[in-house]
XYZ file of C-alpha atoms in Angstrom:
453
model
C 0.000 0.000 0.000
C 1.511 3.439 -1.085
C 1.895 5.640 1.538
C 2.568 9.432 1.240
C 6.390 9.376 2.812
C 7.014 7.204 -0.459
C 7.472 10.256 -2.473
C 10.014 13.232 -2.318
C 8.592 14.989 -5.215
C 5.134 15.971 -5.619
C 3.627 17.755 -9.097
C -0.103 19.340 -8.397
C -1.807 19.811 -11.711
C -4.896 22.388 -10.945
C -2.832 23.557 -7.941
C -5.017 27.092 -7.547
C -7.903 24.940 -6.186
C -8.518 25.879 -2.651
C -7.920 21.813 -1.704
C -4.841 21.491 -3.920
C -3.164 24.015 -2.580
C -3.751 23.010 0.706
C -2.591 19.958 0.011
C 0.886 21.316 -1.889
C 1.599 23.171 1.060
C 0.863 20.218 3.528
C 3.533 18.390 1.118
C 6.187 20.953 1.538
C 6.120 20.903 5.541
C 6.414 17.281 4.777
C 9.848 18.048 3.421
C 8.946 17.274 -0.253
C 9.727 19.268 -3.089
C 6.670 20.671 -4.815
C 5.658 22.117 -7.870
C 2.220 22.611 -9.626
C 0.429 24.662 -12.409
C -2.593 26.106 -13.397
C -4.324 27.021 -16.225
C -5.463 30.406 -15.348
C -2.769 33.163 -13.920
C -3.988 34.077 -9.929
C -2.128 35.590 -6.732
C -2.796 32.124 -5.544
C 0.359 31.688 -7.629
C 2.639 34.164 -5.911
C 1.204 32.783 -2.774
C 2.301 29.306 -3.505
C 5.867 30.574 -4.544
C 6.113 32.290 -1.875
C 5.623 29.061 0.558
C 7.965 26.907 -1.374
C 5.708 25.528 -3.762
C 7.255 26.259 -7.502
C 4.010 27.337 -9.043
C 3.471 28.388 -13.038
C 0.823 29.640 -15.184
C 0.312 27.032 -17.897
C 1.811 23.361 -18.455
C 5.257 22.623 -18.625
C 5.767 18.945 -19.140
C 9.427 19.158 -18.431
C 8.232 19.740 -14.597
C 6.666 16.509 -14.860
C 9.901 14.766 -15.416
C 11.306 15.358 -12.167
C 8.339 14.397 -10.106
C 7.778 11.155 -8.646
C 3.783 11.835 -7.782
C 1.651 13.901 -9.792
C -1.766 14.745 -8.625
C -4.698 16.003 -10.301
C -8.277 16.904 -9.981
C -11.188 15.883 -11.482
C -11.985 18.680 -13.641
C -8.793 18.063 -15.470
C -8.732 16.202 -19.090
C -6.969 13.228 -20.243
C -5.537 15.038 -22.764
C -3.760 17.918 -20.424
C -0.453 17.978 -21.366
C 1.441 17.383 -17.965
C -1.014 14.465 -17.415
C -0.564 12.411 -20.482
C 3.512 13.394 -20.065
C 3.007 11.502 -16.953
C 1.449 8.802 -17.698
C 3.560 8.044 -20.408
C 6.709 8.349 -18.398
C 4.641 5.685 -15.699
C 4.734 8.349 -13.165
C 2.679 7.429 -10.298
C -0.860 9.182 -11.372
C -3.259 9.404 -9.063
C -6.757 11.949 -8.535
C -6.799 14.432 -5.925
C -9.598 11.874 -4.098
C -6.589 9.308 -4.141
C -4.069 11.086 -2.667
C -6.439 12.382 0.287
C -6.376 8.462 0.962
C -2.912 9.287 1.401
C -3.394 12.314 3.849
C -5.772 10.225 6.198
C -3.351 7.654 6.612
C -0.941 9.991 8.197
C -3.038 10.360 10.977
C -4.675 7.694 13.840
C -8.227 9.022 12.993
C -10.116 10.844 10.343
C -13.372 13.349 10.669
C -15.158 13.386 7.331
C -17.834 16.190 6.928
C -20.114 15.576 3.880
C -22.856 17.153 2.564
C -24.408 19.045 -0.427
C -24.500 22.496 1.938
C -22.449 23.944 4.251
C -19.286 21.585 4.101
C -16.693 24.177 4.132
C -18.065 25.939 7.030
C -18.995 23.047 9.224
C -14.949 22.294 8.737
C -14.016 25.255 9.339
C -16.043 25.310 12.622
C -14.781 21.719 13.750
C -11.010 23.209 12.871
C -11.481 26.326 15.150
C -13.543 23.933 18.113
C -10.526 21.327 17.609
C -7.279 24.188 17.335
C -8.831 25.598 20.355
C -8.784 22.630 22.590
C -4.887 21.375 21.557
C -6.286 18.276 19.392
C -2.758 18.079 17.276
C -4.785 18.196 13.590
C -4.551 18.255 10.056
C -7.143 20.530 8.555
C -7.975 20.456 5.147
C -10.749 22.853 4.988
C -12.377 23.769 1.274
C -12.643 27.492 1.055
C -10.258 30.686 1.812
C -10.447 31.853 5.708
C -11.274 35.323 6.179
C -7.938 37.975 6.137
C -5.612 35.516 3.652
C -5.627 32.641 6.738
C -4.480 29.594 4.875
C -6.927 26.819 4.520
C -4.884 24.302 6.019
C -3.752 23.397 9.396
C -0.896 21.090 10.686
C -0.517 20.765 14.356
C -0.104 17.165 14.504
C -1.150 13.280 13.641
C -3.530 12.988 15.650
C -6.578 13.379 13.647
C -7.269 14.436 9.825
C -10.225 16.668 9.353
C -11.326 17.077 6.213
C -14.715 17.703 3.355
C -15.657 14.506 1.934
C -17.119 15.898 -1.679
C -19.655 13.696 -3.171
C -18.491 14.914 -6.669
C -17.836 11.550 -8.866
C -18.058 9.828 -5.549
C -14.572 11.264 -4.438
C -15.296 10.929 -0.863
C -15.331 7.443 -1.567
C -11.762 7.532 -0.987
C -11.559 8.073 2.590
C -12.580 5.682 5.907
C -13.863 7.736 8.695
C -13.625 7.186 12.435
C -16.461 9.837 12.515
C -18.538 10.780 9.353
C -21.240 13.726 8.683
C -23.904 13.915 6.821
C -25.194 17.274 6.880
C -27.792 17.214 4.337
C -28.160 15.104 1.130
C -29.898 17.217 -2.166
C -29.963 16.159 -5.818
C -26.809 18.246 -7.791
C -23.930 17.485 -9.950
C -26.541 15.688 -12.598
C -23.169 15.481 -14.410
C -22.185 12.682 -12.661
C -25.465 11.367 -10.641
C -28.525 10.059 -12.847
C -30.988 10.836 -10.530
C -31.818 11.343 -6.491
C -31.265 7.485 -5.998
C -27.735 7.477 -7.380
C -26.872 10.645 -5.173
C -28.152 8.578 -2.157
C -26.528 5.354 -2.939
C -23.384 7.274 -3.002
C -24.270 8.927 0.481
C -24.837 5.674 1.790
C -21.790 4.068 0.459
C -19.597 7.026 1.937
C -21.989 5.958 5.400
C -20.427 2.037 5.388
C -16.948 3.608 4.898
C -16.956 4.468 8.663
C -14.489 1.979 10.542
C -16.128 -0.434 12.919
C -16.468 1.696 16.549
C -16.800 4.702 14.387
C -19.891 7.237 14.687
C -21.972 8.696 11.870
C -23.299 12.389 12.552
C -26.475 12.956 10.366
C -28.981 15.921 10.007
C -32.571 13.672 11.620
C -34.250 15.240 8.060
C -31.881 12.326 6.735
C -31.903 9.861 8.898
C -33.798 7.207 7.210
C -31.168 6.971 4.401
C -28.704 5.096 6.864
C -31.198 2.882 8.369
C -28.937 -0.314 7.216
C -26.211 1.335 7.752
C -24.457 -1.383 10.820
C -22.602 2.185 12.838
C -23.466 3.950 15.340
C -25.557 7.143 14.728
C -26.488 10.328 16.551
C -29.010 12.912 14.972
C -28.660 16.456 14.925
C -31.704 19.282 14.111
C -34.606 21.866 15.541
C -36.995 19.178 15.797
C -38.062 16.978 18.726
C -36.251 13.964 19.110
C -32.676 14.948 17.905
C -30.232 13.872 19.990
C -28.191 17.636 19.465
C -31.273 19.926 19.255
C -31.617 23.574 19.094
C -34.160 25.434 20.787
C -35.428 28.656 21.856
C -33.574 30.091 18.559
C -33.343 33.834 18.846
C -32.227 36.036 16.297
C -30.220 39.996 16.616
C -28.001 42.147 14.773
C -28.108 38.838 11.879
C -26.412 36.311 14.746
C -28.693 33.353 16.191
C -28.034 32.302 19.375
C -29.793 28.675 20.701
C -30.279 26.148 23.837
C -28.632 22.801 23.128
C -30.184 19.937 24.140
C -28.158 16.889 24.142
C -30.218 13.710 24.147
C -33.130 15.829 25.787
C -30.907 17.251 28.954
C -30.344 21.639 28.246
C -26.735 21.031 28.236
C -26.322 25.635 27.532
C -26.999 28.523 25.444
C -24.916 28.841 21.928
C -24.093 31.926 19.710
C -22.801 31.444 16.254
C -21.246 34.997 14.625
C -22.174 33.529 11.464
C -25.132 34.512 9.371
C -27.930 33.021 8.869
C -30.404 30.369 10.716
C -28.762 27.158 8.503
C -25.611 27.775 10.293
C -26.922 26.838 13.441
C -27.281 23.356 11.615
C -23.412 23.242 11.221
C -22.864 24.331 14.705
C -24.865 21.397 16.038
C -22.959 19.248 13.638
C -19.403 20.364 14.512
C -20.895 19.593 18.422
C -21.597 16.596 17.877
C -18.574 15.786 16.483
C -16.475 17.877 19.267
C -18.538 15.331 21.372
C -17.549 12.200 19.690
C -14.125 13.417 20.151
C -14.381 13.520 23.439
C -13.511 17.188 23.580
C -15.484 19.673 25.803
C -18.870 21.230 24.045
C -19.204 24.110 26.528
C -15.317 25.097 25.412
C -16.596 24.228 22.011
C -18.915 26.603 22.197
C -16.793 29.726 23.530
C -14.921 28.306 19.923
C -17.935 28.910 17.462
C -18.602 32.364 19.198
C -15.585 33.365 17.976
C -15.662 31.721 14.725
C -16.370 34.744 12.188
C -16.933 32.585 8.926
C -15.161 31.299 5.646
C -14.828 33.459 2.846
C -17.537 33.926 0.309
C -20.075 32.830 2.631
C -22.215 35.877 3.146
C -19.251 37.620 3.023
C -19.526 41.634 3.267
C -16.952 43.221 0.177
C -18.217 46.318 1.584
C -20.681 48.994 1.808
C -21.986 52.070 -1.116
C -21.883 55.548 -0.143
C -25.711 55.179 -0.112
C -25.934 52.366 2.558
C -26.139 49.210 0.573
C -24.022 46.210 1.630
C -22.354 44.170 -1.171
C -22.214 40.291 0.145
C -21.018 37.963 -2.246
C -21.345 34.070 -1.106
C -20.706 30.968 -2.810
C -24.566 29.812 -3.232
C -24.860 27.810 -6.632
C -27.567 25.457 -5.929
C -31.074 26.943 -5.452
C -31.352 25.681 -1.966
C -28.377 27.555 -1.316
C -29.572 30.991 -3.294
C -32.762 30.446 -1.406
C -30.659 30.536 1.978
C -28.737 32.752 0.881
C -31.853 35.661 0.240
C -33.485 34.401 3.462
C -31.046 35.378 5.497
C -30.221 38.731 3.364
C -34.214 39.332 4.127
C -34.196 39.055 8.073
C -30.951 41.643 7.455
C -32.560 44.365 5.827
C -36.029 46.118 5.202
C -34.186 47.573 1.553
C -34.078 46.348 -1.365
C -32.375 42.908 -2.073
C -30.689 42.900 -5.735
C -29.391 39.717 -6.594
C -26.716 38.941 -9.225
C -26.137 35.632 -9.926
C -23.643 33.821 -11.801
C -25.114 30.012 -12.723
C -22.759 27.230 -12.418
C -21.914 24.484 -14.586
C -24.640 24.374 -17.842
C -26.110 20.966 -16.878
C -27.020 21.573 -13.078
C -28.518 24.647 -15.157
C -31.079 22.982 -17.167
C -32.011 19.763 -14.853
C -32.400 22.184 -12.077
C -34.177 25.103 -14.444
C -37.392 25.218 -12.545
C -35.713 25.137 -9.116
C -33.467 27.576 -9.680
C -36.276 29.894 -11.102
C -38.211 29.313 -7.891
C -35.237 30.235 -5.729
C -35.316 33.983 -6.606
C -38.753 34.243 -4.860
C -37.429 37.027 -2.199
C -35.387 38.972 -4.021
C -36.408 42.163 -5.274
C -34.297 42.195 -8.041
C -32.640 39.797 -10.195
C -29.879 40.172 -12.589
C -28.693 36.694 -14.290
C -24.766 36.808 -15.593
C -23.064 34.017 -18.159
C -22.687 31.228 -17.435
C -19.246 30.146 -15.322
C -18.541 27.042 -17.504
C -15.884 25.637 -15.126
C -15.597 21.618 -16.999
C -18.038 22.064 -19.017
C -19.260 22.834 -22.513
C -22.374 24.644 -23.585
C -25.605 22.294 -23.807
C -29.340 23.313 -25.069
C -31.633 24.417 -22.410
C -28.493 24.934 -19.573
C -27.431 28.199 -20.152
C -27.750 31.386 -18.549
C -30.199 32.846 -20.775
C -32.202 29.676 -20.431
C -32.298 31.003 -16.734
C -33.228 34.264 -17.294
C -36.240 33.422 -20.246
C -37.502 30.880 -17.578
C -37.179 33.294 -14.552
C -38.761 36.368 -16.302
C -42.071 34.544 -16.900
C -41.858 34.525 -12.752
C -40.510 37.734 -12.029
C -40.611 40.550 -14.087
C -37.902 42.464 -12.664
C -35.182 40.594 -13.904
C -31.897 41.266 -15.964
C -29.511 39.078 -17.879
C -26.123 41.198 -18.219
C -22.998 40.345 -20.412
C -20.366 40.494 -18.075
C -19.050 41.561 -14.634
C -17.974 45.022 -15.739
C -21.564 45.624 -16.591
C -22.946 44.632 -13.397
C -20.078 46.527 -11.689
C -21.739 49.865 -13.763
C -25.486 48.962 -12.983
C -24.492 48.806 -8.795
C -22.308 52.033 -9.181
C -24.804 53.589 -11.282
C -28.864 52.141 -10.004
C -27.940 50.623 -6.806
C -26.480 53.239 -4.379
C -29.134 53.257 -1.591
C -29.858 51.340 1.697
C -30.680 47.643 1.258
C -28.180 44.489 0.175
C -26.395 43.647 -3.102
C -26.065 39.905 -3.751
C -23.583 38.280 -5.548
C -24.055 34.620 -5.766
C -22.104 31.935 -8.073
C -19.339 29.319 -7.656
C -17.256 30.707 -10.388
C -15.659 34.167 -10.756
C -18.679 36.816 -9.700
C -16.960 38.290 -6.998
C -14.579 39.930 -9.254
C -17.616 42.464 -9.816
C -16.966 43.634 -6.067
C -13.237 44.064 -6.934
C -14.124 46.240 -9.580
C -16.157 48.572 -7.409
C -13.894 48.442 -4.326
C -10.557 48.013 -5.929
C -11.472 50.120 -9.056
């Protein structure tokens, strides 16, 4: 069995990813030597260089050469240069999923955190409960901290923390001492049939967790991992969870709860994070505090000081007139729907939503959904599509979006770009209320443009 000590030279191919370069800079306090590429130029590079990590714009095969590992992530083709130099030199090749395999068995137990929503948070939340309490971790969380903070952290072997991504199955990869589910909702049709597949998948990831090992999952779910042979505890608002919130008040956009723990108030809770879903994640990283033995009161003196991962209603800033610019990550309609929720309890203005779709096929077999999402919003302005892997289909793109949401809501926009959407908030928008910008891909480059000019 290869483990990651076999290798002195690591090539990252993708290495901008938030997860791959987490992981290249994990390999170069391992002592390796490390290089990776990326298609697209970014200060992610310079960042990278500037940690040890020989990172380049484009390919450069002759890189290759010298490496004994090469990693790579899904979204890259065959036919990539680097890759098929690789593979025809019979470098060890493996997927980014693969060589997590590796990370987890550098460490005597692994915390998984799946989920459609709220996986990089709930991580990130776990990290800060787990750093604050000593636990000697490696953190691989998948989104940028707040103020440049690296999204890694090495303080030990103890324990790997990390997102399990359901994305062609990748968290298949990894065995768990403790797993969570926080939620389980149809996307990536690119890769899952149907609802069914998505929940085999879920299940599958459920049996991965080593005998003695504890499943966390959101009671809404539950019923999914009714054969699954491991122990389970339950997490939600309603009666019967065995980490329950109660008595949920709301001020200033923070929610504080009670915490009942298998029906006994075990305190009151304050997350700094926005938004009532969060207080989902809080119970989850809890739990999982608790199944690590670590103290949940201290855990919670963590999570009032946790301020939030980047691009999860994150504020870029405030207009001379008032309005707030928050741009968040939200690119399935549950999560645009959360996303305006919480952006409603916020403000009595105006909420103006500009959205960047995601991917052209969770586009079209999501169409209707996504139209549906926009229900709160005042305003909505629909940009391009951010293509990421994909090519253009019929029905998927952007303007698919917009035809279908205008029959719904007449005040709606499609827009050709970010510098025009940059002009129309500059220009319309300069008064109290919120400015959303949702999408996975590039839209909060439109807040650049009007902060950075």
């Amino acid at each position: 069995m290869l483990e990651l000590t076999d290798f002195h030279n690591v090539h990252f191919i993708g290495v901008c990813g938030v997860s791959m370069k987490a992981l290249a800079l994990l390999c170069v306090k391992e002592g390796m030597t490390v290089s990776g590429s990326d298609k697209a130029d970014s200060p992610i590079l310079e960042t990278l260089c500037r940690n040890g990590v020989y990172a380049y714009c484009g390919s450069d095969p002759s890189v290759v050469e010298k490496a004994s590992l090469v990693v790579y992530t899904a979204c890259i083709p065959q036919g990539d240069p680097e890759l098929s130099r690789a593979k025809e030199l019979r470098k060890t090749v493996m997927e980014r999923k693969a060589f997590l395999a590796l990370v987890e068995r550098l460490c005597k137990r692994t915390v998984a955190v799946s989920g459609t929503h709220g996986k990089t948070t709930t991580t990130a939340m776990i990290s800060r409960i787990m750093g604050a309490q000593g636990v000697r971790f490696i953190g691989h969380i998948g989104g940028d901290l707040p103020g440049g903070e690296i999204s890694l952290t090495d303080t030990g072997r103890d324990v790997f923390l990390t997102e399990a991504c359901e994305y062609k199955r990748s968290f298949l990869s990894l065995s768990p001492d403790v797993a969570v589910v926080l939620n389980v909702k149809f996307d990536h049709p690119d890769c899952y049939r149907d609802m069914f597949e998505l929940e085999d998948a879920f299940r599958a990831f459920a049996r991965n967790v080593k005998e003695g090992g504890l499943l966390v999952v959101d009671c809404n779910v539950k019923e999914l991992f009714d054969d699954v042979a491991v122990r389970k505890v339950t997490f939600g608002f309603n009666a019967g969870c065995d980490y329950r919130a109660d008595d949920v008040s709301y001020e200033n956009g923070i929610y504080s709860f009670s915490l009942y723990r298998y029906g006994t108030f075990a305190g009151r809770y304050t997350t700094r994070v926005y938004g009532k879903h969060n207080v989902l994640n809080a119970l989850a990283a809890l739990a999982v505090a608790d199944g690590l033995g670590l103290d949940t009161a201290y855990a919670g003196r963590a999570l009032a000081d946790f301020s939030g991962v980047s691009r999860r209603f994150e504020c870029r800033g405030m207009l001379d007139g008032g309005a707030r610019i928050i741009s968040d990550y939200a690119h399935h309609p549950d999560e645009i729907a959360a996303a305006i929720n919480t952006a409603r309890v916020m403000t009595k203005g105006d909420i103006t939503v500009f959205f960047e779709p995601h991917t052209f096929s969770r586009t079209k077999s999501m169409i209707n959904e996504f139209a549906d999402s926009f229900y709160w919003a005042d305003e909505v302005v629909i940009l391009p599509t951010y293509a990421a892997r994909e090519k253009s289909i019929e029905g998927g793109s952007a303007y698919d979006l917009y035809m279908r949401l205008k029959k719904k809501k007449p005040e709606c926009l499609y827009m050709d770009g970010y510098g025009a959407a940059a002009d129309y908030i500059r220009t319309r928008l300069d008064k109290n209320g919120m400015i959303l910008l949702l999408g996975a891909g590039g839209i909060d480059t439109v807040a650049d443009m009007i902060f950075k000019g």
